[in-house]
Amino acid sequence: MASATSTGVVTWDVRTGRERPRLPPTGGGLRVEFAGDYALTWTPGFLALWRPGLPDPADDGTREPLLTFPVDSSALGDLRLDLDAGMLRYREQGRTDSVYTVSLQGLTGDAWRDRAAGNAAFDGRGRPARAVPAPVVGGERAVAVDPAGRTALTSEGTLVDVSTGKRMRGVGGVKGEDYLTRGVFSSDGRYLAAADAQGRLTLWDARTWRRLAVLRTGGSNRHDPALDFSADGSLLAASDPEGVVHVWETATPALPAAALPAGDAPVLALGFTADGGELHIATPHLADRTLLSAPDRSARRVCARVSAGLTEAQWRRWFPSADHRRTCGT
């Protein structure tokens, strides 16, 4: 049994009569639903998944959700936690009814670790690797090193020769940004993504040193994002302070990024597989959470759920203004 109060969500186990660990307040209009040991809370525009006994409370006694997920609509219904399939499904009501599916992979099983990690890393194939501290080159901290290991980008935006520790003359660098805190080169050396102390994230052509796009304008939340390019440089992934991973296409960086809820902020490391089909995410309590990043793989998974796709009658019902076309099957 649960009750939303001004101090949080108070829950009781009716079999024992004992109060369970409280969940912190999350705003007005709160609703809560339980599935086994897990709780799902939602307010207008926001979903959160909790395991009241995990993770351990922080020093101030508060608890953090396993997953936070923003939603576009305040009208939600039919929320379902499918723990066997590791899925959260809900219906968003508006001009049309849409059913959304969110993967809970890694969040509801034994992969969750009680003791939080402070760092993590992946290699070029998306496999867990040993985290290596940022090198110091020429007395300056490097925020990124090119794939060949010859040139380092410093927090001041200058380029330094790794072998000599001297600044390189006439080869460009990152200009017009604040103190850089994090950066990464694409594996072919074509692109550079750089984040500064104000939370601003920019994409650069690392051959001409021309700024290609401002991906984030910054904000009040101080955050050093985890960054990674796919092997072919076509995708850039970056985390945000809320634990959401955004993925941009480098060929069209002005287009909105895909948002992938990772859960358990902050994200410690990101790593694409060699073919770019999967994105691996490490967080303090999850060593490796995998999300699909290739559209064709996602399409195959959706088609496996819906079988042959919509019949002509179903299509006319849900998409009356569009001509019927087959979406799955042959």
mmCIF file of C-alpha atoms in Angstrom, residues 16-235:
data_model
loop_
_atom_site.group_PDB
_atom_site.id
_atom_site.type_symbol
_atom_site.label_atom_id
_atom_site.label_comp_id
_atom_site.label_asym_id
_atom_site.label_seq_id
_atom_site.Cartn_x
_atom_site.Cartn_y
_atom_site.Cartn_z
ATOM 1 C CA THR A 16 3.813 -7.602 7.973
ATOM 2 C CA GLY A 17 2.358 -4.198 8.803
ATOM 3 C CA ARG A 18 5.810 -2.646 8.454
ATOM 4 C CA GLU A 19 6.689 0.515 6.607
ATOM 5 C CA ARG A 20 8.981 0.041 3.625
ATOM 6 C CA PRO A 21 11.771 2.503 2.707
ATOM 7 C CA ARG A 22 10.302 5.806 1.587
ATOM 8 C CA LEU A 23 10.672 7.209 -1.907
ATOM 9 C CA PRO A 24 11.487 10.916 -2.202
ATOM 10 C CA PRO A 25 8.843 13.416 -3.344
ATOM 11 C CA THR A 26 8.704 13.962 -7.107
ATOM 12 C CA GLY A 27 6.186 16.776 -7.527
ATOM 13 C CA GLY A 28 2.432 17.164 -7.672
ATOM 14 C CA GLY A 29 -0.012 14.752 -9.244
ATOM 15 C CA LEU A 30 2.073 11.751 -8.193
ATOM 16 C CA ARG A 31 0.819 8.237 -8.881
ATOM 17 C CA VAL A 32 2.504 4.970 -7.942
ATOM 18 C CA GLU A 33 2.195 1.339 -9.007
ATOM 19 C CA PHE A 34 3.995 -1.757 -7.722
ATOM 20 C CA ALA A 35 5.243 -4.888 -9.481
ATOM 21 C CA GLY A 36 7.004 -7.346 -7.210
ATOM 22 C CA ASP A 37 9.883 -5.562 -5.486
ATOM 23 C CA TYR A 38 9.716 -2.630 -7.885
ATOM 24 C CA ALA A 39 7.710 0.590 -7.869
ATOM 25 C CA LEU A 40 6.793 2.865 -10.762
ATOM 26 C CA THR A 41 5.948 6.500 -10.087
ATOM 27 C CA TRP A 42 4.790 9.053 -12.569
ATOM 28 C CA THR A 43 3.920 12.719 -12.557
ATOM 29 C CA PRO A 44 2.900 14.848 -15.552
ATOM 30 C CA GLY A 45 5.762 14.520 -18.028
ATOM 31 C CA PHE A 46 7.954 12.221 -15.945
ATOM 32 C CA LEU A 47 8.338 8.487 -15.146
ATOM 33 C CA ALA A 48 10.619 6.865 -12.570
ATOM 34 C CA LEU A 49 11.351 3.221 -11.740
ATOM 35 C CA TRP A 50 12.394 2.384 -8.176
ATOM 36 C CA ARG A 51 13.480 -0.592 -6.171
ATOM 37 C CA PRO A 52 12.708 0.612 -2.648
ATOM 38 C CA GLY A 53 15.509 -1.463 -1.123
ATOM 39 C CA LEU A 54 18.125 -0.408 -3.704
ATOM 40 C CA PRO A 55 20.362 1.423 -4.170
ATOM 41 C CA ASP A 56 21.606 2.208 -0.699
ATOM 42 C CA PRO A 57 20.476 5.621 0.537
ATOM 43 C CA ALA A 58 22.867 8.488 -0.049
ATOM 44 C CA ASP A 59 24.412 10.337 2.874
ATOM 45 C CA ASP A 60 21.363 12.567 3.162
ATOM 46 C CA GLY A 61 19.022 9.559 3.367
ATOM 47 C CA THR A 62 17.420 10.018 -0.045
ATOM 48 C CA ARG A 63 17.013 7.245 -2.593
ATOM 49 C CA GLU A 64 17.685 7.397 -6.300
ATOM 50 C CA PRO A 65 15.548 5.790 -9.030
ATOM 51 C CA LEU A 66 16.828 2.947 -11.187
ATOM 52 C CA LEU A 67 15.523 4.728 -14.263
ATOM 53 C CA THR A 68 14.148 8.174 -15.001
ATOM 54 C CA PHE A 69 12.317 8.759 -18.240
ATOM 55 C CA PRO A 70 10.759 12.008 -19.534
ATOM 56 C CA VAL A 71 7.490 11.732 -21.448
ATOM 57 C CA ASP A 72 5.984 14.281 -23.817
ATOM 58 C CA SER A 73 2.440 13.990 -22.572
ATOM 59 C CA SER A 74 0.888 14.342 -19.138
ATOM 60 C CA ALA A 75 -1.929 11.938 -20.101
ATOM 61 C CA LEU A 76 -0.578 8.442 -19.446
ATOM 62 C CA GLY A 77 -2.404 5.204 -18.941
ATOM 63 C CA ASP A 78 -2.109 1.421 -18.866
ATOM 64 C CA LEU A 79 1.385 1.352 -17.389
ATOM 65 C CA ARG A 80 2.753 -2.190 -17.253
ATOM 66 C CA LEU A 81 5.969 -3.519 -15.764
ATOM 67 C CA ASP A 82 6.865 -6.780 -17.542
ATOM 68 C CA LEU A 83 9.707 -7.999 -15.344
ATOM 69 C CA ASP A 84 10.115 -11.314 -17.194
ATOM 70 C CA ALA A 85 10.693 -9.527 -20.506
ATOM 71 C CA GLY A 86 12.525 -6.619 -18.867
ATOM 72 C CA MET A 87 10.147 -4.075 -20.391
ATOM 73 C CA LEU A 88 8.124 -1.067 -19.288
ATOM 74 C CA ARG A 89 5.136 -0.322 -21.492
ATOM 75 C CA TYR A 90 2.706 2.556 -21.272
ATOM 76 C CA ARG A 91 0.055 4.284 -23.352
ATOM 77 C CA GLU A 92 0.375 7.972 -24.073
ATOM 78 C CA GLN A 93 -3.012 9.551 -24.677
ATOM 79 C CA GLY A 94 -3.488 12.587 -26.874
ATOM 80 C CA ARG A 95 -4.700 13.188 -30.395
ATOM 81 C CA THR A 96 -3.688 9.589 -31.038
ATOM 82 C CA ASP A 97 -3.069 6.729 -28.632
ATOM 83 C CA SER A 98 0.494 5.446 -28.794
ATOM 84 C CA VAL A 99 2.021 2.539 -26.879
ATOM 85 C CA TYR A 100 5.666 3.039 -25.864
ATOM 86 C CA THR A 101 8.117 0.326 -24.835
ATOM 87 C CA VAL A 102 11.184 1.086 -22.681
ATOM 88 C CA SER A 103 13.896 -1.507 -22.137
ATOM 89 C CA LEU A 104 14.768 -2.237 -18.505
ATOM 90 C CA GLN A 105 17.708 -4.460 -19.471
ATOM 91 C CA GLY A 106 20.140 -4.656 -16.563
ATOM 92 C CA LEU A 107 17.903 -2.739 -14.166
ATOM 93 C CA THR A 108 15.736 -5.546 -12.762
ATOM 94 C CA GLY A 109 18.128 -8.488 -12.521
ATOM 95 C CA ASP A 110 21.307 -9.490 -10.751
ATOM 96 C CA ALA A 111 23.449 -7.097 -12.811
ATOM 97 C CA TRP A 112 22.690 -4.255 -10.400
ATOM 98 C CA ARG A 113 25.600 -3.851 -7.964
ATOM 99 C CA ASP A 114 25.096 -2.475 -4.481
ATOM 100 C CA ARG A 115 28.470 -0.728 -4.265
ATOM 101 C CA ALA A 116 28.689 2.128 -6.752
ATOM 102 C CA ALA A 117 31.693 2.365 -9.068
ATOM 103 C CA GLY A 118 33.474 5.670 -9.584
ATOM 104 C CA ASN A 119 34.882 5.101 -13.079
ATOM 105 C CA ALA A 120 34.574 2.798 -16.087
ATOM 106 C CA ALA A 121 35.771 2.492 -19.677
ATOM 107 C CA PHE A 122 35.141 0.575 -22.904
ATOM 108 C CA ASP A 123 37.546 -0.346 -25.685
ATOM 109 C CA GLY A 124 37.019 0.303 -29.402
ATOM 110 C CA ARG A 125 34.708 -2.708 -29.681
ATOM 111 C CA GLY A 126 32.418 -1.769 -26.839
ATOM 112 C CA ARG A 127 33.974 -4.219 -24.362
ATOM 113 C CA PRO A 128 34.670 -3.247 -20.729
ATOM 114 C CA ALA A 129 38.241 -2.050 -20.272
ATOM 115 C CA ARG A 130 40.414 -0.583 -17.534
ATOM 116 C CA ALA A 131 39.793 3.122 -16.961
ATOM 117 C CA VAL A 132 42.926 5.169 -17.644
ATOM 118 C CA PRO A 133 43.340 8.689 -16.177
ATOM 119 C CA ALA A 134 43.635 11.590 -18.591
ATOM 120 C CA PRO A 135 47.315 12.056 -19.516
ATOM 121 C CA VAL A 136 49.328 15.181 -18.745
ATOM 122 C CA VAL A 137 51.202 16.430 -21.816
ATOM 123 C CA GLY A 138 53.623 19.336 -21.624
ATOM 124 C CA GLY A 139 52.387 20.183 -18.144
ATOM 125 C CA GLU A 140 48.770 20.494 -19.297
ATOM 126 C CA ARG A 141 45.949 18.028 -18.783
ATOM 127 C CA ALA A 142 44.822 16.420 -22.022
ATOM 128 C CA VAL A 143 41.075 16.085 -22.557
ATOM 129 C CA ALA A 144 41.496 14.009 -25.744
ATOM 130 C CA VAL A 145 44.248 12.275 -27.719
ATOM 131 C CA ASP A 146 43.982 11.602 -31.449
ATOM 132 C CA PRO A 147 43.691 7.962 -32.663
ATOM 133 C CA ALA A 148 47.357 7.859 -33.669
ATOM 134 C CA GLY A 149 48.423 8.915 -30.180
ATOM 135 C CA ARG A 150 50.509 11.787 -31.536
ATOM 136 C CA THR A 151 48.425 14.870 -30.791
ATOM 137 C CA ALA A 152 46.674 15.833 -27.570
ATOM 138 C CA LEU A 153 43.978 18.437 -27.043
ATOM 139 C CA THR A 154 44.373 20.369 -23.796
ATOM 140 C CA SER A 155 41.762 21.938 -21.556
ATOM 141 C CA GLU A 156 42.715 25.304 -23.081
ATOM 142 C CA GLY A 157 41.768 24.044 -26.537
ATOM 143 C CA THR A 158 45.345 23.939 -27.832
ATOM 144 C CA LEU A 159 47.045 21.042 -29.606
ATOM 145 C CA VAL A 160 50.206 19.543 -28.125
ATOM 146 C CA ASP A 161 52.706 17.108 -29.628
ATOM 147 C CA VAL A 162 52.592 14.060 -27.327
ATOM 148 C CA SER A 163 56.213 13.066 -27.966
ATOM 149 C CA THR A 164 57.728 16.485 -27.249
ATOM 150 C CA GLY A 165 55.099 18.071 -24.995
ATOM 151 C CA LYS A 166 55.278 21.253 -27.075
ATOM 152 C CA ARG A 167 52.382 23.193 -28.493
ATOM 153 C CA MET A 168 51.839 22.687 -32.196
ATOM 154 C CA ARG A 169 51.920 25.831 -34.304
ATOM 155 C CA GLY A 170 49.555 26.593 -37.159
ATOM 156 C CA VAL A 171 47.368 23.497 -36.824
ATOM 157 C CA GLY A 172 44.226 24.982 -35.318
ATOM 158 C CA GLY A 173 42.509 23.782 -32.183
ATOM 159 C CA VAL A 174 39.290 24.489 -30.316
ATOM 160 C CA LYS A 175 38.564 28.214 -30.101
ATOM 161 C CA GLY A 176 35.674 30.222 -28.712
ATOM 162 C CA GLU A 177 34.803 27.745 -25.961
ATOM 163 C CA ASP A 178 35.246 27.836 -22.193
ATOM 164 C CA TYR A 179 37.673 25.630 -20.252
ATOM 165 C CA LEU A 180 37.369 22.167 -21.826
ATOM 166 C CA THR A 181 36.552 19.272 -19.513
ATOM 167 C CA ARG A 182 36.071 16.328 -21.856
ATOM 168 C CA GLY A 183 36.715 15.454 -25.503
ATOM 169 C CA VAL A 184 36.967 12.542 -27.923
ATOM 170 C CA PHE A 185 38.240 12.067 -31.486
ATOM 171 C CA SER A 186 36.538 9.777 -33.969
ATOM 172 C CA SER A 187 38.651 6.742 -34.849
ATOM 173 C CA ASP A 188 39.471 8.111 -38.320
ATOM 174 C CA GLY A 189 40.524 11.463 -36.861
ATOM 175 C CA ARG A 190 37.872 13.345 -38.815
ATOM 176 C CA TYR A 191 35.682 14.587 -35.960
ATOM 177 C CA LEU A 192 36.167 15.904 -32.456
ATOM 178 C CA ALA A 193 33.492 16.333 -29.809
ATOM 179 C CA ALA A 194 34.378 18.713 -26.967
ATOM 180 C CA ALA A 195 32.539 19.677 -23.768
ATOM 181 C CA ASP A 196 33.397 22.756 -21.724
ATOM 182 C CA ALA A 197 32.955 23.813 -18.113
ATOM 183 C CA GLN A 198 29.626 25.511 -18.880
ATOM 184 C CA GLY A 199 28.079 22.277 -20.177
ATOM 185 C CA ARG A 200 28.372 23.334 -23.818
ATOM 186 C CA LEU A 201 28.974 20.462 -26.269
ATOM 187 C CA THR A 202 30.350 21.138 -29.747
ATOM 188 C CA LEU A 203 31.237 19.056 -32.813
ATOM 189 C CA TRP A 204 34.363 19.970 -34.788
ATOM 190 C CA ASP A 205 36.001 19.027 -38.072
ATOM 191 C CA ALA A 206 39.379 17.902 -36.715
ATOM 192 C CA ARG A 207 41.052 18.343 -40.105
ATOM 193 C CA THR A 208 40.070 21.938 -40.831
ATOM 194 C CA TRP A 209 39.275 22.888 -37.188
ATOM 195 C CA ARG A 210 35.938 24.332 -38.158
ATOM 196 C CA ARG A 211 33.075 24.145 -35.676
ATOM 197 C CA LEU A 212 30.341 22.042 -37.294
ATOM 198 C CA ALA A 213 27.578 22.351 -34.714
ATOM 199 C CA VAL A 214 26.707 23.341 -31.169
ATOM 200 C CA LEU A 215 24.971 20.216 -29.895
ATOM 201 C CA ARG A 216 24.237 21.602 -26.411
ATOM 202 C CA THR A 217 24.271 25.206 -25.326
ATOM 203 C CA GLY A 218 25.081 24.445 -21.693
ATOM 204 C CA GLY A 219 23.147 24.986 -18.494
ATOM 205 C CA SER A 220 23.315 25.292 -14.753
ATOM 206 C CA ASN A 221 24.129 21.616 -14.131
ATOM 207 C CA ARG A 222 27.867 20.987 -14.033
ATOM 208 C CA HIS A 223 28.479 17.735 -15.883
ATOM 209 C CA ASP A 224 31.411 16.080 -17.641
ATOM 210 C CA PRO A 225 29.666 13.917 -20.217
ATOM 211 C CA ALA A 226 30.724 10.463 -21.302
ATOM 212 C CA LEU A 227 31.459 10.604 -25.045
ATOM 213 C CA ASP A 228 32.057 8.130 -27.852
ATOM 214 C CA PHE A 229 31.957 7.953 -31.650
ATOM 215 C CA SER A 230 30.940 4.888 -33.611
ATOM 216 C CA ALA A 231 33.822 3.244 -35.475
ATOM 217 C CA ASP A 232 32.883 4.869 -38.797
ATOM 218 C CA GLY A 233 32.336 8.275 -37.161
ATOM 219 C CA SER A 234 28.715 8.452 -38.272
ATOM 220 C CA LEU A 235 27.280 8.516 -34.735
#
